XYZ file of C-alpha atoms in Angstrom:
470
model
C -37.926 -43.435 41.659
C -35.077 -44.771 39.613
C -34.883 -44.380 35.871
C -37.030 -46.691 33.840
C -35.003 -49.718 32.689
C -36.702 -51.878 30.040
C -34.059 -54.568 30.417
C -34.902 -54.837 34.120
C -38.547 -55.369 33.258
C -37.635 -58.111 30.829
C -35.602 -59.884 33.514
C -38.204 -59.558 36.290
C -40.430 -62.527 35.229
C -37.418 -64.835 35.636
C -36.983 -63.906 39.334
C -38.833 -65.681 42.106
C -40.039 -63.837 45.159
C -39.085 -65.444 48.496
C -42.184 -64.174 50.246
C -44.878 -65.303 47.840
C -45.566 -68.258 45.632
C -44.635 -68.060 42.060
C -47.306 -66.935 39.642
C -47.160 -65.851 36.087
C -46.960 -62.137 35.439
C -50.095 -60.478 34.285
C -50.699 -60.046 30.605
C -50.880 -56.293 31.221
C -47.284 -56.162 32.451
C -46.099 -58.424 29.633
C -47.653 -56.189 26.997
C -46.127 -53.052 28.556
C -42.679 -54.616 28.543
C -42.955 -55.729 24.918
C -44.124 -52.353 23.624
C -41.432 -50.405 25.537
C -38.655 -52.691 24.385
C -39.673 -52.455 20.765
C -39.885 -48.675 20.965
C -36.435 -48.431 22.480
C -34.982 -50.786 19.890
C -36.546 -48.786 17.071
C -35.170 -45.494 18.452
C -31.725 -47.012 18.890
C -31.795 -48.488 15.383
C -32.887 -45.145 13.925
C -30.042 -43.352 15.715
C -27.485 -45.853 14.439
C -28.781 -45.583 10.895
C -28.742 -41.762 11.096
C -25.139 -41.820 12.346
C -24.025 -44.205 9.615
C -25.825 -42.134 7.003
C -24.149 -38.924 8.210
C -20.754 -40.601 8.316
C -21.201 -41.931 4.786
C -22.221 -38.477 3.567
C -19.226 -36.818 5.235
C -16.850 -39.344 3.738
C -18.385 -38.838 0.327
C -18.095 -35.052 0.594
C -14.488 -35.212 1.792
C -13.679 -37.422 -1.157
C -15.199 -34.921 -3.552
C -13.604 -31.795 -1.999
C -10.010 -31.899 -3.133
C -7.360 -29.216 -2.802
C -7.327 -26.587 -5.540
C -4.294 -26.351 -7.856
C -3.275 -23.142 -6.059
C -3.397 -24.908 -2.681
C -1.329 -27.784 -4.038
C 1.247 -25.365 -5.449
C 1.361 -23.420 -2.202
C 1.857 -26.580 -0.131
C 4.631 -27.798 -2.420
C 6.467 -24.451 -2.396
C 6.067 -23.969 1.365
C 8.049 -27.137 2.046
C 11.098 -25.326 0.661
C 10.236 -21.743 1.610
C 9.460 -22.232 5.291
C 13.144 -22.561 6.181
C 13.766 -19.045 4.785
C 11.116 -17.169 6.781
C 13.811 -16.159 9.278
C 15.151 -13.768 6.613
C 12.256 -11.514 7.627
C 13.370 -11.287 11.253
C 14.596 -7.703 10.924
C 13.693 -4.896 13.367
C 11.689 -1.834 12.406
C 13.217 1.611 12.138
C 13.726 2.932 15.681
C 12.870 6.328 17.163
C 16.511 7.390 17.309
C 16.863 7.021 13.536
C 13.708 9.049 12.862
C 15.037 11.903 14.996
C 18.401 11.720 13.251
C 16.659 12.031 9.895
C 14.827 15.137 11.105
C 18.117 16.684 12.218
C 19.773 15.958 8.862
C 16.809 17.483 7.042
C 17.002 20.649 9.184
C 20.655 21.087 8.229
C 19.823 20.635 4.549
C 17.003 23.195 4.794
C 19.413 25.716 6.264
C 21.796 25.121 3.394
C 18.933 25.535 0.910
C 17.831 28.793 2.523
C 14.231 27.778 3.205
C 12.235 28.044 6.409
C 10.542 24.650 6.386
C 9.767 21.437 4.551
C 6.081 20.570 4.123
C 4.651 17.164 3.214
C 1.277 15.478 3.108
C 0.966 11.859 4.322
C 3.323 10.113 1.905
C 6.579 8.186 1.746
C 8.347 11.356 2.905
C 6.165 11.836 5.993
C 6.620 8.137 6.732
C 10.389 8.532 6.394
C 10.749 11.573 8.649
C 8.006 11.163 11.258
C 6.374 7.744 10.814
C 3.186 9.312 9.447
C 2.020 6.562 7.152
C 1.293 7.152 3.497
C -1.790 5.000 4.095
C -3.512 7.930 5.841
C -6.444 8.921 3.638
C -6.044 12.313 1.992
C -9.038 14.611 1.650
C -9.758 18.173 0.562
C -8.904 19.279 4.118
C -5.117 19.736 4.458
C -3.196 17.674 7.002
C 0.428 18.761 6.647
C 3.622 17.583 8.337
C 6.056 20.466 8.848
C 9.757 20.262 9.733
C 11.580 23.587 9.947
C 15.202 24.629 9.669
C 15.644 24.482 13.469
C 14.493 20.875 13.616
C 11.108 21.780 15.083
C 8.252 19.358 14.270
C 4.682 20.542 13.797
C 1.587 19.693 11.847
C -1.357 21.586 10.439
C -4.697 19.806 10.856
C -8.469 20.397 10.834
C -9.688 21.180 14.350
C -12.355 18.485 14.328
C -9.771 15.843 13.288
C -7.237 16.603 16.028
C -8.229 13.647 18.200
C -7.882 11.129 15.390
C -4.574 12.576 14.166
C -3.148 12.702 17.693
C -3.612 8.942 17.799
C -1.121 8.397 14.982
C 2.210 6.903 16.001
C 4.240 9.977 15.043
C 7.861 10.420 16.105
C 9.128 13.750 17.496
C 10.923 15.271 20.457
C 8.371 18.057 20.823
C 5.443 18.990 18.638
C 3.408 22.049 17.801
C -0.157 21.560 16.593
C -1.515 24.204 14.235
C -5.259 23.764 14.120
C -7.669 25.386 11.708
C -11.431 25.683 11.979
C -13.867 25.031 9.167
C -14.590 28.770 8.790
C -10.886 29.573 8.265
C -8.437 29.180 5.387
C -5.878 26.573 6.469
C -3.214 28.324 4.419
C -3.795 31.705 6.040
C -3.650 29.994 9.434
C -0.316 28.414 8.428
C 1.131 31.788 7.476
C -0.200 33.538 10.578
C 1.004 30.900 13.044
C 4.454 30.267 11.538
C 5.512 33.480 9.839
C 7.241 31.462 7.108
C 8.572 33.402 4.123
C 9.836 30.498 2.009
C 8.971 26.799 2.152
C 9.941 23.664 0.226
C 7.169 21.261 -0.723
C 7.574 17.512 -0.893
C 7.385 16.037 -4.390
C 4.083 14.317 -3.550
C 2.196 17.387 -2.332
C -0.958 17.962 -4.382
C -1.313 21.029 -6.600
C -4.192 22.426 -4.515
C -1.900 22.521 -1.470
C 0.893 24.251 -3.378
C -1.547 26.777 -4.859
C -3.145 27.444 -1.475
C 0.166 28.106 0.266
C 1.450 30.227 -2.586
C -1.726 32.323 -2.606
C -0.887 33.609 0.891
C 2.321 35.204 -0.378
C 4.658 32.509 0.951
C 7.421 31.686 -1.526
C 7.025 28.031 -2.568
C 9.899 26.009 -4.029
C 9.894 22.395 -5.252
C 11.825 19.622 -3.557
C 15.501 19.934 -4.419
C 17.681 17.068 -5.601
C 19.767 17.438 -2.424
C 16.722 16.944 -0.192
C 15.430 14.189 -2.463
C 18.682 12.257 -2.154
C 18.415 12.159 1.663
C 15.771 9.446 1.342
C 17.481 7.784 -1.635
C 20.631 6.979 0.345
C 19.755 4.143 2.701
C 20.957 3.674 6.269
C 22.169 0.351 7.636
C 18.775 -0.236 9.260
C 16.984 0.359 5.961
C 19.409 -1.875 4.076
C 18.777 -4.690 6.552
C 15.025 -4.479 5.909
C 15.435 -4.253 2.130
C 17.852 -7.163 2.110
C 15.511 -9.278 4.225
C 12.388 -8.778 2.104
C 14.205 -9.044 -1.242
C 16.158 -12.186 -0.313
C 12.933 -13.745 0.928
C 11.120 -12.786 -2.275
C 13.764 -14.488 -4.390
C 13.550 -17.619 -2.231
C 9.792 -17.581 -2.755
C 10.301 -17.443 -6.531
C 12.767 -20.330 -6.321
C 10.352 -22.404 -4.241
C 7.592 -21.803 -6.778
C 9.797 -22.715 -9.733
C 10.452 -26.132 -8.227
C 6.710 -26.809 -8.116
C 5.243 -25.036 -11.150
C 4.270 -27.378 -13.951
C 3.033 -27.195 -17.514
C -0.746 -26.706 -17.593
C -0.968 -24.331 -14.630
C -2.859 -21.060 -15.019
C -1.699 -17.542 -14.244
C -4.312 -17.323 -11.513
C -3.021 -20.491 -9.833
C 0.500 -19.087 -9.570
C -0.697 -15.644 -8.473
C -2.931 -17.087 -5.735
C -0.236 -19.446 -4.452
C 2.355 -16.646 -4.351
C -0.024 -14.363 -2.457
C -0.772 -17.100 0.075
C 2.941 -17.812 0.578
C 3.697 -14.182 1.412
C 0.720 -14.104 3.784
C 1.787 -17.347 5.417
C 5.175 -15.769 6.132
C 3.515 -12.684 7.627
C 4.260 -10.224 4.818
C 1.203 -10.502 2.611
C -0.143 -6.985 3.040
C 2.025 -5.402 0.347
C 1.842 -8.282 -2.141
C 1.677 -7.682 -5.874
C 2.707 -9.727 -8.911
C 2.809 -9.800 -12.691
C 2.525 -13.370 -14.028
C 2.992 -13.718 -17.793
C 3.301 -16.738 -20.092
C 4.927 -16.859 -23.522
C 3.802 -14.095 -25.872
C 1.976 -12.288 -23.035
C 5.397 -11.210 -21.732
C 5.986 -9.153 -24.895
C 4.073 -6.472 -22.982
C 6.439 -5.743 -20.041
C 3.635 -5.141 -17.540
C 1.190 -7.604 -19.067
C -2.528 -6.919 -18.967
C -4.133 -10.175 -20.127
C -5.154 -13.132 -17.984
C -6.633 -16.616 -18.138
C -3.716 -18.247 -19.958
C -2.401 -21.745 -19.284
C 1.345 -22.419 -19.298
C 2.458 -24.451 -22.307
C 5.605 -26.426 -22.984
C 8.189 -24.395 -24.884
C 7.336 -20.974 -23.448
C 8.851 -18.849 -20.707
C 7.091 -17.767 -17.529
C 7.891 -14.176 -16.529
C 7.265 -13.497 -12.834
C 7.678 -9.924 -11.550
C 6.823 -9.977 -7.866
C 7.159 -8.260 -4.501
C 5.736 -7.376 -1.116
C 6.641 -5.200 1.884
C 8.425 -5.518 5.204
C 8.023 -2.559 7.591
C 6.795 -0.537 4.561
C 9.976 -1.213 2.546
C 9.409 -3.063 -0.706
C 10.812 -5.922 -2.726
C 10.914 -5.996 -6.513
C 12.280 -9.133 -8.166
C 11.777 -10.498 -11.680
C 12.726 -13.887 -13.028
C 12.023 -15.474 -16.402
C 11.811 -19.164 -15.600
C 10.914 -22.621 -16.878
C 9.321 -25.571 -15.088
C 11.762 -28.459 -14.683
C 9.967 -30.511 -17.369
C 9.714 -27.701 -19.929
C 12.160 -26.766 -22.680
C 12.429 -23.792 -25.030
C 14.258 -23.411 -28.315
C 17.989 -22.778 -28.350
C 17.263 -19.325 -29.759
C 15.047 -18.370 -26.822
C 17.661 -19.697 -24.421
C 20.278 -17.481 -26.081
C 17.992 -14.485 -25.662
C 17.711 -15.301 -21.945
C 21.514 -15.379 -21.750
C 21.742 -12.030 -23.565
C 19.482 -10.396 -20.982
C 21.526 -11.966 -18.212
C 24.748 -10.563 -19.703
C 23.111 -7.160 -20.065
C 22.233 -7.135 -16.386
C 25.770 -8.130 -15.433
C 27.321 -5.325 -17.477
C 25.233 -2.760 -15.621
C 25.827 -4.208 -12.143
C 29.563 -3.799 -12.610
C 29.057 -0.044 -13.202
C 26.684 0.582 -10.294
C 29.344 2.303 -8.246
C 29.579 5.643 -6.502
C 29.805 8.693 -8.812
C 28.878 6.752 -11.936
C 26.343 8.544 -14.150
C 22.866 6.985 -14.289
C 22.705 7.298 -18.086
C 26.082 5.542 -18.456
C 24.830 2.530 -16.479
C 21.717 2.359 -18.644
C 23.840 2.571 -21.820
C 26.157 -0.242 -20.714
C 23.228 -2.583 -20.239
C 21.598 -1.518 -23.484
C 24.787 -2.032 -25.528
C 24.816 -5.780 -24.838
C 21.291 -6.119 -26.186
C 21.974 -3.835 -29.157
C 25.045 -5.885 -30.099
C 22.905 -9.038 -30.044
C 20.515 -7.455 -32.556
C 17.604 -6.807 -30.186
C 18.207 -3.160 -29.270
C 14.826 -1.908 -30.472
C 13.104 -4.482 -28.279
C 14.590 -3.176 -25.010
C 11.748 -0.712 -24.582
C 12.080 0.738 -21.069
C 14.646 2.300 -18.729
C 17.068 0.052 -16.904
C 15.857 0.696 -13.375
C 14.536 2.801 -10.511
C 15.211 3.466 -6.869
C 13.596 1.179 -4.296
C 12.685 1.849 -0.680
C 9.494 3.098 0.957
C 8.193 3.513 -2.580
C 8.307 0.838 -5.232
C 9.509 3.403 -7.771
C 11.550 6.259 -6.345
C 14.614 8.392 -6.982
C 17.123 7.782 -8.652
C 16.208 6.464 -12.112
C 18.557 4.663 -14.501
C 17.684 6.009 -17.931
C 19.424 7.596 -20.869
C 18.349 11.133 -19.960
C 19.529 11.186 -16.343
C 22.945 12.774 -15.815
C 22.757 12.380 -12.043
C 25.618 10.592 -10.284
C 24.969 7.500 -8.208
C 25.589 7.785 -4.476
C 26.917 5.143 -2.154
C 24.064 3.510 -0.256
C 21.399 3.942 -2.911
C 19.356 0.885 -3.863
C 18.355 0.779 -7.526
C 16.747 -1.983 -9.565
C 18.604 -3.423 -12.551
C 16.038 -4.940 -14.932
C 16.934 -5.240 -18.623
C 14.541 -7.003 -20.965
C 13.782 -8.021 -24.528
C 10.142 -7.898 -25.651
C 8.976 -9.104 -29.065
C 5.285 -9.177 -29.988
C 3.901 -11.914 -32.240
C 3.586 -9.385 -35.054
C 7.217 -8.344 -34.637
C 8.264 -11.983 -34.356
C 7.113 -12.617 -37.921
C 9.525 -9.986 -39.249
C 12.321 -11.774 -37.389
C 11.391 -15.156 -38.800
C 9.919 -16.388 -35.516
C 6.525 -17.951 -35.027
C 5.313 -16.318 -31.841
C 6.146 -13.411 -29.539
C 7.949 -13.581 -26.200
C 9.363 -11.512 -23.360
C 12.407 -11.982 -21.137
C 13.302 -9.819 -18.123
C 15.631 -10.296 -15.154
C 15.541 -7.928 -12.182
C 17.427 -7.549 -8.931
C 17.576 -4.532 -6.616
C 21.241 -3.509 -6.408
C 23.146 -1.610 -3.702
C 25.533 1.047 -4.984
C 28.995 0.630 -3.436
C 32.485 1.993 -4.060
C 33.436 -1.104 -6.049
C 30.262 -1.801 -8.023
C 26.770 -3.118 -7.426
C 25.809 -5.736 -4.847
C 22.497 -7.550 -5.284
C 20.007 -7.201 -2.434
C 18.526 -10.588 -3.328
C 21.700 -12.414 -2.337
C 22.466 -13.805 -5.795
C 21.555 -13.466 -9.455
C 19.733 -15.983 -11.627
C 21.887 -18.742 -13.121
C 19.423 -20.109 -15.661
C 15.657 -20.363 -16.230
C 15.810 -23.519 -14.095
C 17.893 -21.864 -11.366
C 16.316 -18.497 -10.628
């Protein structure tokens, strides 16, 4: 049988049969047709009403659900930033460079008169063998070992060998020194290697140092010569650092164009995080977002503030590319905001302080001398006591690493080192009263700088020009 068609039934009484005389349809058929038609019409009407009701509800909901301020800020900034994502198109460190690093370390160990260098998962193990610092440490030692002949080995718990073997380590050949739960890992190390004297990485925990030393092996701390091997960057490392730091500055510039008075710290932080993620480098994101008097504390601590007209926004921000970090600070203003002439002069003083130090960031210059040159500009302006921290720190696989620019460091800068240059002036509201000012403030400018023969070169591509041109 065909499908039941109520319309066909309605039409049937109008047709005449050729084989029989016309007669009116029975009342039974007429009633069946009427009931079926009404039922169908009611179902159809109900379906239409349900659809219209759902559509109305959806339209109402979509009208109520608007973008958040952070989403609006992100969208605005992305319009500018998206053309700079190509800055991140830099290759990872290749196997050949890892092996070269191991060879250089072996030579340095020979010169230092030690049998081997030992490190836990850290920036150093990442640097020499691609053993990530993200590997979770426990009370059971997992140690990377590179000896004076260039041989690579590692000490590991026997039951963890399968998991550790799956790490993407780099070596020509490897020796695995396993230890069972009923053994001392340090005694196993001594028995299997015969080492007399070892150098421990600066990040090795005290329990490891004590355990090795208890076996009678002579333990020495990481020397400055070995430390500087990681501080001096190769061309491949510089390319990565330049890419992530130039991109970070472009991200700050894109935000500045879109930030407005009345925005919260959380809005800016969320938008910045989303922008890094959108570009594919969100995993290492961090930021310090400070408004006005909050910035009197260099690393902040408070939250929930709304940006007001007449106050600076201090943004200290970074992320990672292939485990190498960015660290950029700008003290900025929205395009519609203005600060007092006095605050603008303080911004210019910090800018001049940074410039004085960049000029001295050349090979063989003393770290303390660079710090002093920056500090002198601020002292001469009458704000010396408010420059409360060192000038800078090394930047690479760690956000803060060797060397450090401070007044106590007599170390000489080496060509190829990347060091931040970040002078600042920080005045609390209480201190502001003694200076005849109404409220506290903080100003800092920071760029990572490459040490060269002729002076520093910014890894961000360019310095800030004004609070409106970061």
